[in-house]
PDB file of N, CA and C in Angstrom:
ATOM      1  N   GLY A   1     -44.740  10.505 -20.239  1.00  0.00           N
ATOM      2  CA  GLY A   1     -43.659  10.457 -21.152  1.00  0.00           C
ATOM      3  C   GLY A   1     -42.297  10.609 -20.503  1.00  0.00           C
ATOM      4  N   LEU A   2     -42.079  11.641 -19.685  1.00  0.00           N
ATOM      5  CA  LEU A   2     -40.739  11.906 -19.159  1.00  0.00           C
ATOM      6  C   LEU A   2     -40.329  10.885 -18.092  1.00  0.00           C
ATOM      7  N   VAL A   3     -41.233  10.538 -17.189  1.00  0.00           N
ATOM      8  CA  VAL A   3     -40.903   9.611 -16.108  1.00  0.00           C
ATOM      9  C   VAL A   3     -40.526   8.230 -16.636  1.00  0.00           C
ATOM     10  N   PRO A   4     -41.291   7.624 -17.558  1.00  0.00           N
ATOM     11  CA  PRO A   4     -40.871   6.315 -18.080  1.00  0.00           C
ATOM     12  C   PRO A   4     -39.516   6.349 -18.777  1.00  0.00           C
ATOM     13  N   SER A   5     -39.208   7.449 -19.482  1.00  0.00           N
ATOM     14  CA  SER A   5     -37.907   7.500 -20.165  1.00  0.00           C
ATOM     15  C   SER A   5     -36.768   7.625 -19.158  1.00  0.00           C
ATOM     16  N   LEU A   6     -36.967   8.327 -18.048  1.00  0.00           N
ATOM     17  CA  LEU A   6     -35.937   8.419 -17.008  1.00  0.00           C
ATOM     18  C   LEU A   6     -35.723   7.069 -16.345  1.00  0.00           C
ATOM     19  N   ALA A   7     -36.802   6.336 -16.108  1.00  0.00           N
ATOM     20  CA  ALA A   7     -36.678   5.012 -15.499  1.00  0.00           C
ATOM     21  C   ALA A   7     -35.896   4.077 -16.399  1.00  0.00           C
ATOM     22  N   LYS A   8     -36.131   4.154 -17.681  1.00  0.00           N
ATOM     23  CA  LYS A   8     -35.410   3.296 -18.623  1.00  0.00           C
ATOM     24  C   LYS A   8     -33.915   3.617 -18.595  1.00  0.00           C
ATOM     25  N   GLN A   9     -33.559   4.891 -18.540  1.00  0.00           N
ATOM     26  CA  GLN A   9     -32.149   5.272 -18.490  1.00  0.00           C
ATOM     27  C   GLN A   9     -31.507   4.817 -17.184  1.00  0.00           C
ATOM     28  N   ALA A  10     -32.224   4.917 -16.091  1.00  0.00           N
ATOM     29  CA  ALA A  10     -31.675   4.515 -14.793  1.00  0.00           C
ATOM     30  C   ALA A  10     -31.423   3.014 -14.754  1.00  0.00           C
ATOM     31  N   LEU A  11     -32.280   2.241 -15.387  1.00  0.00           N
ATOM     32  CA  LEU A  11     -32.117   0.795 -15.388  1.00  0.00           C
ATOM     33  C   LEU A  11     -30.952   0.351 -16.254  1.00  0.00           C
ATOM     34  N   SER A  12     -30.559   1.166 -17.223  1.00  0.00           N
ATOM     35  CA  SER A  12     -29.489   0.764 -18.133  1.00  0.00           C
ATOM     36  C   SER A  12     -28.121   1.291 -17.708  1.00  0.00           C
ATOM     37  N   PHE A  13     -28.049   2.003 -16.596  1.00  0.00           N
ATOM     38  CA  PHE A  13     -26.788   2.575 -16.137  1.00  0.00           C
ATOM     39  C   PHE A  13     -25.885   1.479 -15.584  1.00  0.00           C
ATOM     40  N   TYR A  14     -24.613   1.508 -15.939  1.00  0.00           N
ATOM     41  CA  TYR A  14     -23.668   0.466 -15.524  1.00  0.00           C
ATOM     42  C   TYR A  14     -22.344   1.099 -15.131  1.00  0.00           C
ATOM     43  N   LEU A  15     -21.789   0.681 -14.015  1.00  0.00           N
ATOM     44  CA  LEU A  15     -20.464   1.129 -13.592  1.00  0.00           C
ATOM     45  C   LEU A  15     -19.464   0.007 -13.827  1.00  0.00           C
ATOM     46  N   PRO A  16     -18.426   0.243 -14.620  1.00  0.00           N
ATOM     47  CA  PRO A  16     -17.426  -0.809 -14.855  1.00  0.00           C
ATOM     48  C   PRO A  16     -16.777  -1.253 -13.550  1.00  0.00           C
ATOM     49  N   GLY A  17     -16.581  -2.549 -13.421  1.00  0.00           N
ATOM     50  CA  GLY A  17     -15.895  -3.077 -12.254  1.00  0.00           C
ATOM     51  C   GLY A  17     -16.774  -3.369 -11.060  1.00  0.00           C
ATOM     52  N   VAL A  18     -18.057  -3.032 -11.140  1.00  0.00           N
ATOM     53  CA  VAL A  18     -18.937  -3.289 -10.006  1.00  0.00           C
ATOM     54  C   VAL A  18     -20.062  -4.255 -10.366  1.00  0.00           C
ATOM     55  N   ALA A  19     -19.888  -5.016 -11.407  1.00  0.00           N
ATOM     56  CA  ALA A  19     -20.889  -6.016 -11.779  1.00  0.00           C
ATOM     57  C   ALA A  19     -20.932  -7.103 -10.709  1.00  0.00           C
ATOM     58  N   PRO A  20     -22.114  -7.638 -10.444  1.00  0.00           N
ATOM     59  CA  PRO A  20     -22.212  -8.713  -9.448  1.00  0.00           C
ATOM     60  C   PRO A  20     -21.356  -9.915  -9.842  1.00  0.00           C
ATOM     61  N   GLN A  21     -20.796 -10.556  -8.853  1.00  0.00           N
ATOM     62  CA  GLN A  21     -19.983 -11.742  -9.091  1.00  0.00           C
ATOM     63  C   GLN A  21     -20.490 -12.843  -8.175  1.00  0.00           C
ATOM     64  N   GLU A  22     -20.661 -14.032  -8.727  1.00  0.00           N
ATOM     65  CA  GLU A  22     -21.153 -15.151  -7.933  1.00  0.00           C
ATOM     66  C   GLU A  22     -19.983 -15.976  -7.402  1.00  0.00           C
ATOM     67  N   PHE A  23     -20.144 -16.465  -6.159  1.00  0.00           N
ATOM     68  CA  PHE A  23     -19.142 -17.311  -5.531  1.00  0.00           C
ATOM     69  C   PHE A  23     -19.807 -18.584  -5.042  1.00  0.00           C
ATOM     70  N   ALA A  24     -19.131 -19.687  -5.185  1.00  0.00           N
ATOM     71  CA  ALA A  24     -19.595 -20.965  -4.645  1.00  0.00           C
ATOM     72  C   ALA A  24     -18.902 -21.202  -3.306  1.00  0.00           C
ATOM     73  N   GLN A  25     -19.410 -22.138  -2.543  1.00  0.00           N
ATOM     74  CA  GLN A  25     -18.821 -22.512  -1.260  1.00  0.00           C
ATOM     75  C   GLN A  25     -17.328 -22.796  -1.436  1.00  0.00           C
ATOM     76  N   GLY A  26     -16.484 -22.122  -0.670  1.00  0.00           N
ATOM     77  CA  GLY A  26     -15.049 -22.373  -0.693  1.00  0.00           C
ATOM     78  C   GLY A  26     -14.279 -21.614  -1.751  1.00  0.00           C
ATOM     79  N   ASP A  27     -14.962 -20.889  -2.641  1.00  0.00           N
ATOM     80  CA  ASP A  27     -14.248 -20.104  -3.659  1.00  0.00           C
ATOM     81  C   ASP A  27     -13.412 -19.019  -2.987  1.00  0.00           C
ATOM     82  N   ARG A  28     -12.267 -18.744  -3.567  1.00  0.00           N
ATOM     83  CA  ARG A  28     -11.399 -17.678  -3.052  1.00  0.00           C
ATOM     84  C   ARG A  28     -12.006 -16.318  -3.388  1.00  0.00           C
ATOM     85  N   VAL A  29     -12.011 -15.431  -2.398  1.00  0.00           N
ATOM     86  CA  VAL A  29     -12.469 -14.064  -2.585  1.00  0.00           C
ATOM     87  C   VAL A  29     -11.236 -13.176  -2.488  1.00  0.00           C
ATOM     88  N   ASP A  30     -10.841 -12.584  -3.603  1.00  0.00           N
ATOM     89  CA  ASP A  30      -9.637 -11.753  -3.613  1.00  0.00           C
ATOM     90  C   ASP A  30      -9.861 -10.481  -2.808  1.00  0.00           C
ATOM     91  N   LEU A  31      -8.954 -10.211  -1.890  1.00  0.00           N
ATOM     92  CA  LEU A  31      -8.995  -8.983  -1.115  1.00  0.00           C
ATOM     93  C   LEU A  31      -7.868  -8.099  -1.609  1.00  0.00           C
ATOM     94  N   LYS A  32      -8.214  -6.959  -2.131  1.00  0.00           N
ATOM     95  CA  LYS A  32      -7.231  -6.021  -2.669  1.00  0.00           C
ATOM     96  C   LYS A  32      -6.987  -4.910  -1.651  1.00  0.00           C
ATOM     97  N   VAL A  33      -5.840  -4.281  -1.740  1.00  0.00           N
ATOM     98  CA  VAL A  33      -5.519  -3.125  -0.899  1.00  0.00           C
ATOM     99  C   VAL A  33      -5.371  -1.907  -1.799  1.00  0.00           C
ATOM    100  N   ASN A  34      -5.543  -0.733  -1.217  1.00  0.00           N
ATOM    101  CA  ASN A  34      -5.497   0.502  -1.989  1.00  0.00           C
ATOM    102  C   ASN A  34      -4.586   1.499  -1.291  1.00  0.00           C
ATOM    103  N   LYS A  35      -4.578   2.685  -1.784  1.00  0.00           N
ATOM    104  CA  LYS A  35      -3.726   3.745  -1.256  1.00  0.00           C
ATOM    105  C   LYS A  35      -4.033   4.054   0.202  1.00  0.00           C
ATOM    106  N   LEU A  36      -3.074   4.650   0.864  1.00  0.00           N
ATOM    107  CA  LEU A  36      -3.238   5.143   2.227  1.00  0.00           C
ATOM    108  C   LEU A  36      -3.326   6.655   2.164  1.00  0.00           C
ATOM    109  N   THR A  37      -4.198   7.221   2.966  1.00  0.00           N
ATOM    110  CA  THR A  37      -4.299   8.677   3.017  1.00  0.00           C
ATOM    111  C   THR A  37      -3.987   9.139   4.436  1.00  0.00           C
ATOM    112  N   SER A  38      -3.663  10.403   4.554  1.00  0.00           N
ATOM    113  CA  SER A  38      -3.269  10.968   5.835  1.00  0.00           C
ATOM    114  C   SER A  38      -4.078  12.225   6.111  1.00  0.00           C
ATOM    115  N   VAL A  39      -4.320  12.495   7.379  1.00  0.00           N
ATOM    116  CA  VAL A  39      -4.991  13.745   7.749  1.00  0.00           C
ATOM    117  C   VAL A  39      -4.006  14.909   7.722  1.00  0.00           C
ATOM    118  N   LYS A  40      -2.706  14.610   7.622  1.00  0.00           N
ATOM    119  CA  LYS A  40      -1.686  15.656   7.647  1.00  0.00           C
ATOM    120  C   LYS A  40      -1.207  16.074   6.267  1.00  0.00           C
ATOM    121  N   THR A  41      -1.480  15.274   5.251  1.00  0.00           N
ATOM    122  CA  THR A  41      -1.034  15.613   3.904  1.00  0.00           C
ATOM    123  C   THR A  41      -2.097  15.184   2.909  1.00  0.00           C
ATOM    124  N   GLN A  42      -2.136  15.828   1.780  1.00  0.00           N
ATOM    125  CA  GLN A  42      -3.101  15.490   0.733  1.00  0.00           C
ATOM    126  C   GLN A  42      -2.584  14.399  -0.192  1.00  0.00           C
ATOM    127  N   LEU A  43      -1.318  14.033  -0.039  1.00  0.00           N
ATOM    128  CA  LEU A  43      -0.720  13.054  -0.934  1.00  0.00           C
ATOM    129  C   LEU A  43      -1.046  11.630  -0.497  1.00  0.00           C
ATOM    130  N   PRO A  44      -1.521  10.800  -1.420  1.00  0.00           N
ATOM    131  CA  PRO A  44      -1.750   9.392  -1.079  1.00  0.00           C
ATOM    132  C   PRO A  44      -0.437   8.614  -1.116  1.00  0.00           C
ATOM    133  N   TYR A  45      -0.371   7.537  -0.353  1.00  0.00           N
ATOM    134  CA  TYR A  45       0.801   6.660  -0.335  1.00  0.00           C
ATOM    135  C   TYR A  45       0.378   5.266  -0.763  1.00  0.00           C
ATOM    136  N   ARG A  46       1.274   4.565  -1.434  1.00  0.00           N
ATOM    137  CA  ARG A  46       1.001   3.165  -1.758  1.00  0.00           C
ATOM    138  C   ARG A  46       0.863   2.393  -0.453  1.00  0.00           C
ATOM    139  N   TYR A  47       0.002   1.398  -0.434  1.00  0.00           N
ATOM    140  CA  TYR A  47      -0.285   0.616   0.771  1.00  0.00           C
ATOM    141  C   TYR A  47       0.981  -0.001   1.350  1.00  0.00           C
ATOM    142  N   TYR A  48       1.830  -0.538   0.501  1.00  0.00           N
ATOM    143  CA  TYR A  48       3.011  -1.262   0.984  1.00  0.00           C
ATOM    144  C   TYR A  48       4.228  -0.354   1.212  1.00  0.00           C
ATOM    145  N   VAL A  49       4.032   0.969   1.220  1.00  0.00           N
ATOM    146  CA  VAL A  49       5.131   1.853   1.602  1.00  0.00           C
ATOM    147  C   VAL A  49       5.397   1.698   3.106  1.00  0.00           C
ATOM    148  N   LEU A  50       4.390   1.285   3.857  1.00  0.00           N
ATOM    149  CA  LEU A  50       4.560   0.951   5.271  1.00  0.00           C
ATOM    150  C   LEU A  50       4.931  -0.524   5.375  1.00  0.00           C
ATOM    151  N   PRO A  51       5.539  -0.922   6.469  1.00  0.00           N
ATOM    152  CA  PRO A  51       6.053  -2.297   6.565  1.00  0.00           C
ATOM    153  C   PRO A  51       4.981  -3.348   6.853  1.00  0.00           C
ATOM    154  N   TYR A  52       3.908  -3.347   6.059  1.00  0.00           N
ATOM    155  CA  TYR A  52       2.884  -4.389   6.184  1.00  0.00           C
ATOM    156  C   TYR A  52       3.385  -5.671   5.541  1.00  0.00           C
ATOM    157  N   CYS A  53       2.845  -6.794   5.967  1.00  0.00           N
ATOM    158  CA  CYS A  53       3.148  -8.069   5.309  1.00  0.00           C
ATOM    159  C   CYS A  53       2.641  -7.985   3.877  1.00  0.00           C
ATOM    160  N   GLN A  54       3.482  -8.393   2.951  1.00  0.00           N
ATOM    161  CA  GLN A  54       3.055  -8.325   1.560  1.00  0.00           C
ATOM    162  C   GLN A  54       3.352  -9.628   0.834  1.00  0.00           C
ATOM    163  N   PRO A  55       2.604  -9.911  -0.215  1.00  0.00           N
ATOM    164  CA  PRO A  55       2.837 -11.141  -0.973  1.00  0.00           C
ATOM    165  C   PRO A  55       4.209 -11.129  -1.627  1.00  0.00           C
ATOM    166  N   SER A  56       4.701 -12.308  -1.984  1.00  0.00           N
ATOM    167  CA  SER A  56       6.013 -12.388  -2.632  1.00  0.00           C
ATOM    168  C   SER A  56       5.997 -11.701  -3.993  1.00  0.00           C
ATOM    169  N   GLU A  57       4.860 -11.717  -4.669  1.00  0.00           N
ATOM    170  CA  GLU A  57       4.721 -11.016  -5.951  1.00  0.00           C
ATOM    171  C   GLU A  57       3.561 -10.043  -5.849  1.00  0.00           C
ATOM    172  N   LEU A  58       3.829  -8.771  -6.114  1.00  0.00           N
ATOM    173  CA  LEU A  58       2.768  -7.766  -6.109  1.00  0.00           C
ATOM    174  C   LEU A  58       2.194  -7.641  -7.508  1.00  0.00           C
ATOM    175  N   HIS A  59       0.869  -7.625  -7.585  1.00  0.00           N
ATOM    176  CA  HIS A  59       0.178  -7.445  -8.853  1.00  0.00           C
ATOM    177  C   HIS A  59      -0.679  -6.196  -8.733  1.00  0.00           C
ATOM    178  N   VAL A  60      -0.405  -5.213  -9.576  1.00  0.00           N
ATOM    179  CA  VAL A  60      -1.209  -4.001  -9.600  1.00  0.00           C
ATOM    180  C   VAL A  60      -2.374  -4.233 -10.543  1.00  0.00           C
ATOM    181  N   SER A  61      -3.590  -3.999 -10.051  1.00  0.00           N
ATOM    182  CA  SER A  61      -4.771  -4.170 -10.897  1.00  0.00           C
ATOM    183  C   SER A  61      -4.784  -3.082 -11.962  1.00  0.00           C
ATOM    184  N   ALA A  62      -5.374  -3.422 -13.106  1.00  0.00           N
ATOM    185  CA  ALA A  62      -5.483  -2.449 -14.194  1.00  0.00           C
ATOM    186  C   ALA A  62      -6.241  -1.229 -13.692  1.00  0.00           C
ATOM    187  N   GLU A  63      -5.708  -0.075 -13.984  1.00  0.00           N
ATOM    188  CA  GLU A  63      -6.324   1.159 -13.513  1.00  0.00           C
ATOM    189  C   GLU A  63      -6.925   1.915 -14.683  1.00  0.00           C
ATOM    190  N   ASN A  64      -8.078   2.546 -14.428  1.00  0.00           N
ATOM    191  CA  ASN A  64      -8.648   3.417 -15.443  1.00  0.00           C
ATOM    192  C   ASN A  64      -8.186   4.850 -15.167  1.00  0.00           C
ATOM    193  N   LEU A  65      -8.532   5.760 -16.022  1.00  0.00           N
ATOM    194  CA  LEU A  65      -8.060   7.139 -15.901  1.00  0.00           C
ATOM    195  C   LEU A  65      -8.499   7.768 -14.575  1.00  0.00           C
ATOM    196  N   GLY A  66      -9.733   7.501 -14.153  1.00  0.00           N
ATOM    197  CA  GLY A  66     -10.224   8.062 -12.893  1.00  0.00           C
ATOM    198  C   GLY A  66      -9.416   7.592 -11.699  1.00  0.00           C
ATOM    199  N   GLU A  67      -9.052   6.305 -11.671  1.00  0.00           N
ATOM    200  CA  GLU A  67      -8.251   5.766 -10.564  1.00  0.00           C
ATOM    201  C   GLU A  67      -6.864   6.392 -10.549  1.00  0.00           C
ATOM    202  N   ILE A  68      -6.284   6.597 -11.718  1.00  0.00           N
ATOM    203  CA  ILE A  68      -4.961   7.221 -11.800  1.00  0.00           C
ATOM    204  C   ILE A  68      -5.021   8.652 -11.283  1.00  0.00           C
ATOM    205  N   LEU A  69      -6.036   9.410 -11.705  1.00  0.00           N
ATOM    206  CA  LEU A  69      -6.167  10.804 -11.272  1.00  0.00           C
ATOM    207  C   LEU A  69      -6.418  10.915  -9.771  1.00  0.00           C
ATOM    208  N   LEU A  70      -7.075   9.918  -9.188  1.00  0.00           N
ATOM    209  CA  LEU A  70      -7.338   9.930  -7.742  1.00  0.00           C
ATOM    210  C   LEU A  70      -6.180   9.356  -6.931  1.00  0.00           C
ATOM    211  N   GLY A  71      -5.139   8.872  -7.608  1.00  0.00           N
ATOM    212  CA  GLY A  71      -3.985   8.322  -6.908  1.00  0.00           C
ATOM    213  C   GLY A  71      -4.177   6.910  -6.418  1.00  0.00           C
ATOM    214  N   ASP A  72      -5.193   6.202  -6.934  1.00  0.00           N
ATOM    215  CA  ASP A  72      -5.425   4.819  -6.513  1.00  0.00           C
ATOM    216  C   ASP A  72      -4.289   3.923  -6.978  1.00  0.00           C
ATOM    217  N   SER A  73      -3.953   2.961  -6.154  1.00  0.00           N
ATOM    218  CA  SER A  73      -2.949   1.958  -6.487  1.00  0.00           C
ATOM    219  C   SER A  73      -3.444   0.639  -5.911  1.00  0.00           C
ATOM    220  N   ILE A  74      -4.285  -0.050  -6.667  1.00  0.00           N
ATOM    221  CA  ILE A  74      -4.938  -1.259  -6.182  1.00  0.00           C
ATOM    222  C   ILE A  74      -4.027  -2.454  -6.408  1.00  0.00           C
ATOM    223  N   GLU A  75      -3.673  -3.134  -5.296  1.00  0.00           N
ATOM    224  CA  GLU A  75      -2.732  -4.251  -5.350  1.00  0.00           C
ATOM    225  C   GLU A  75      -3.320  -5.457  -4.627  1.00  0.00           C
ATOM    226  N   ASN A  76      -2.745  -6.615  -4.880  1.00  0.00           N
ATOM    227  CA  ASN A  76      -3.182  -7.839  -4.200  1.00  0.00           C
ATOM    228  C   ASN A  76      -2.700  -7.843  -2.756  1.00  0.00           C
ATOM    229  N   SER A  77      -3.266  -8.730  -1.958  1.00  0.00           N
ATOM    230  CA  SER A  77      -2.861  -8.855  -0.560  1.00  0.00           C
ATOM    231  C   SER A  77      -2.586 -10.319  -0.240  1.00  0.00           C
ATOM    232  N   MET A  78      -2.115 -10.566   0.968  1.00  0.00           N
ATOM    233  CA  MET A  78      -1.799 -11.926   1.401  1.00  0.00           C
ATOM    234  C   MET A  78      -2.997 -12.647   2.007  1.00  0.00           C
ATOM    235  N   TYR A  79      -4.087 -11.956   2.232  1.00  0.00           N
ATOM    236  CA  TYR A  79      -5.232 -12.548   2.919  1.00  0.00           C
ATOM    237  C   TYR A  79      -5.854 -13.652   2.080  1.00  0.00           C
ATOM    238  N   ASP A  80      -6.119 -14.793   2.712  1.00  0.00           N
ATOM    239  CA  ASP A  80      -6.758 -15.926   2.047  1.00  0.00           C
ATOM    240  C   ASP A  80      -8.173 -16.036   2.593  1.00  0.00           C
ATOM    241  N   ILE A  81      -9.119 -15.507   1.837  1.00  0.00           N
ATOM    242  CA  ILE A  81     -10.513 -15.500   2.253  1.00  0.00           C
ATOM    243  C   ILE A  81     -11.291 -16.437   1.344  1.00  0.00           C
ATOM    244  N   ARG A  82     -12.077 -17.316   1.944  1.00  0.00           N
ATOM    245  CA  ARG A  82     -12.878 -18.291   1.198  1.00  0.00           C
ATOM    246  C   ARG A  82     -14.362 -18.045   1.491  1.00  0.00           C
ATOM    247  N   MET A  83     -15.168 -18.144   0.455  1.00  0.00           N
ATOM    248  CA  MET A  83     -16.595 -17.884   0.588  1.00  0.00           C
ATOM    249  C   MET A  83     -17.260 -18.899   1.523  1.00  0.00           C
ATOM    250  N   ASN A  84     -17.928 -18.352   2.536  1.00  0.00           N
ATOM    251  CA  ASN A  84     -18.720 -19.138   3.477  1.00  0.00           C
ATOM    252  C   ASN A  84     -17.896 -20.206   4.204  1.00  0.00           C
ATOM    253  N   VAL A  85     -16.626 -19.893   4.483  1.00  0.00           N
ATOM    254  CA  VAL A  85     -15.757 -20.801   5.235  1.00  0.00           C
ATOM    255  C   VAL A  85     -15.280 -20.058   6.481  1.00  0.00           C
ATOM    256  N   ASN A  86     -15.625 -20.574   7.650  1.00  0.00           N
ATOM    257  CA  ASN A  86     -15.164 -19.966   8.892  1.00  0.00           C
ATOM    258  C   ASN A  86     -13.655 -20.149   9.023  1.00  0.00           C
ATOM    259  N   ALA A  87     -12.975 -19.111   9.473  1.00  0.00           N
ATOM    260  CA  ALA A  87     -11.528 -19.187   9.640  1.00  0.00           C
ATOM    261  C   ALA A  87     -11.128 -18.418  10.889  1.00  0.00           C
ATOM    262  N   SER A  88     -10.089 -18.891  11.541  1.00  0.00           N
ATOM    263  CA  SER A  88      -9.532 -18.206  12.702  1.00  0.00           C
ATOM    264  C   SER A  88      -8.318 -17.400  12.255  1.00  0.00           C
ATOM    265  N   CYS A  89      -7.710 -16.730  13.179  1.00  0.00           N
ATOM    266  CA  CYS A  89      -6.506 -15.962  12.872  1.00  0.00           C
ATOM    267  C   CYS A  89      -5.425 -16.886  12.322  1.00  0.00           C
ATOM    268  N   SER A  90      -4.638 -16.361  11.411  1.00  0.00           N
ATOM    269  CA  SER A  90      -3.530 -17.143  10.867  1.00  0.00           C
ATOM    270  C   SER A  90      -2.290 -16.254  10.778  1.00  0.00           C
ATOM    271  N   PHE A  91      -1.137 -16.870  10.891  1.00  0.00           N
ATOM    272  CA  PHE A  91       0.143 -16.156  10.853  1.00  0.00           C
ATOM    273  C   PHE A  91       0.465 -15.767   9.415  1.00  0.00           C
ATOM    274  N   MET A  92       0.833 -14.501   9.204  1.00  0.00           N
ATOM    275  CA  MET A  92       1.165 -14.038   7.856  1.00  0.00           C
ATOM    276  C   MET A  92       2.654 -13.754   7.700  1.00  0.00           C
ATOM    277  N   CYS A  93       3.221 -13.041   8.650  1.00  0.00           N
ATOM    278  CA  CYS A  93       4.649 -12.737   8.597  1.00  0.00           C
ATOM    279  C   CYS A  93       5.055 -12.132   9.937  1.00  0.00           C
ATOM    280  N   GLU A  94       6.341 -11.911  10.090  1.00  0.00           N
ATOM    281  CA  GLU A  94       6.856 -11.289  11.303  1.00  0.00           C
ATOM    282  C   GLU A  94       7.704 -10.098  10.894  1.00  0.00           C
ATOM    283  N   ARG A  95       7.491  -8.985  11.560  1.00  0.00           N
ATOM    284  CA  ARG A  95       8.246  -7.771  11.272  1.00  0.00           C
ATOM    285  C   ARG A  95       8.876  -7.258  12.565  1.00  0.00           C
ATOM    286  N   THR A  96      10.122  -6.820  12.475  1.00  0.00           N
ATOM    287  CA  THR A  96      10.780  -6.166  13.598  1.00  0.00           C
ATOM    288  C   THR A  96      10.906  -4.696  13.239  1.00  0.00           C
ATOM    289  N   LEU A  97      10.300  -3.843  14.042  1.00  0.00           N
ATOM    290  CA  LEU A  97      10.317  -2.411  13.767  1.00  0.00           C
ATOM    291  C   LEU A  97      11.228  -1.711  14.760  1.00  0.00           C
ATOM    292  N   ASP A  98      11.922  -0.708  14.283  1.00  0.00           N
ATOM    293  CA  ASP A  98      12.741   0.114  15.159  1.00  0.00           C
ATOM    294  C   ASP A  98      12.366   1.573  14.924  1.00  0.00           C
ATOM    295  N   GLU A  99      13.066   2.481  15.567  1.00  0.00           N
ATOM    296  CA  GLU A  99      12.702   3.896  15.448  1.00  0.00           C
ATOM    297  C   GLU A  99      12.931   4.451  14.046  1.00  0.00           C
ATOM    298  N   ASN A 100      13.715   3.773  13.215  1.00  0.00           N
ATOM    299  CA  ASN A 100      13.935   4.225  11.845  1.00  0.00           C
ATOM    300  C   ASN A 100      12.895   3.682  10.869  1.00  0.00           C
ATOM    301  N   SER A 101      12.040   2.787  11.344  1.00  0.00           N
ATOM    302  CA  SER A 101      10.998   2.236  10.478  1.00  0.00           C
ATOM    303  C   SER A 101       9.993   3.323  10.143  1.00  0.00           C
ATOM    304  N   LYS A 102       9.395   3.186   8.993  1.00  0.00           N
ATOM    305  CA  LYS A 102       8.406   4.190   8.568  1.00  0.00           C
ATOM    306  C   LYS A 102       7.148   4.093   9.399  1.00  0.00           C
TER     307      LYS A 102
END
């Protein structure tokens, strides 16, 4: 009695946002970026607070309460990844950093 009922509950468990997604050859695979953490502070930083190459328009993904409480800030990136397509390095942007850069 108890074991079959536990198995049924385990099979019906679902985590939002982690459902399988199918991709066809050449489909774009969105690569998102998240917060940055530090070993010196407990505070998370937005990914683009550092001078990384960023898209012309930033889109913040919808956040649930848990992501907000954990300080997550999920944003789009400039990476162009295609399913099952070999790719070499590509130029994204150029940055000049000096001692005042973050």
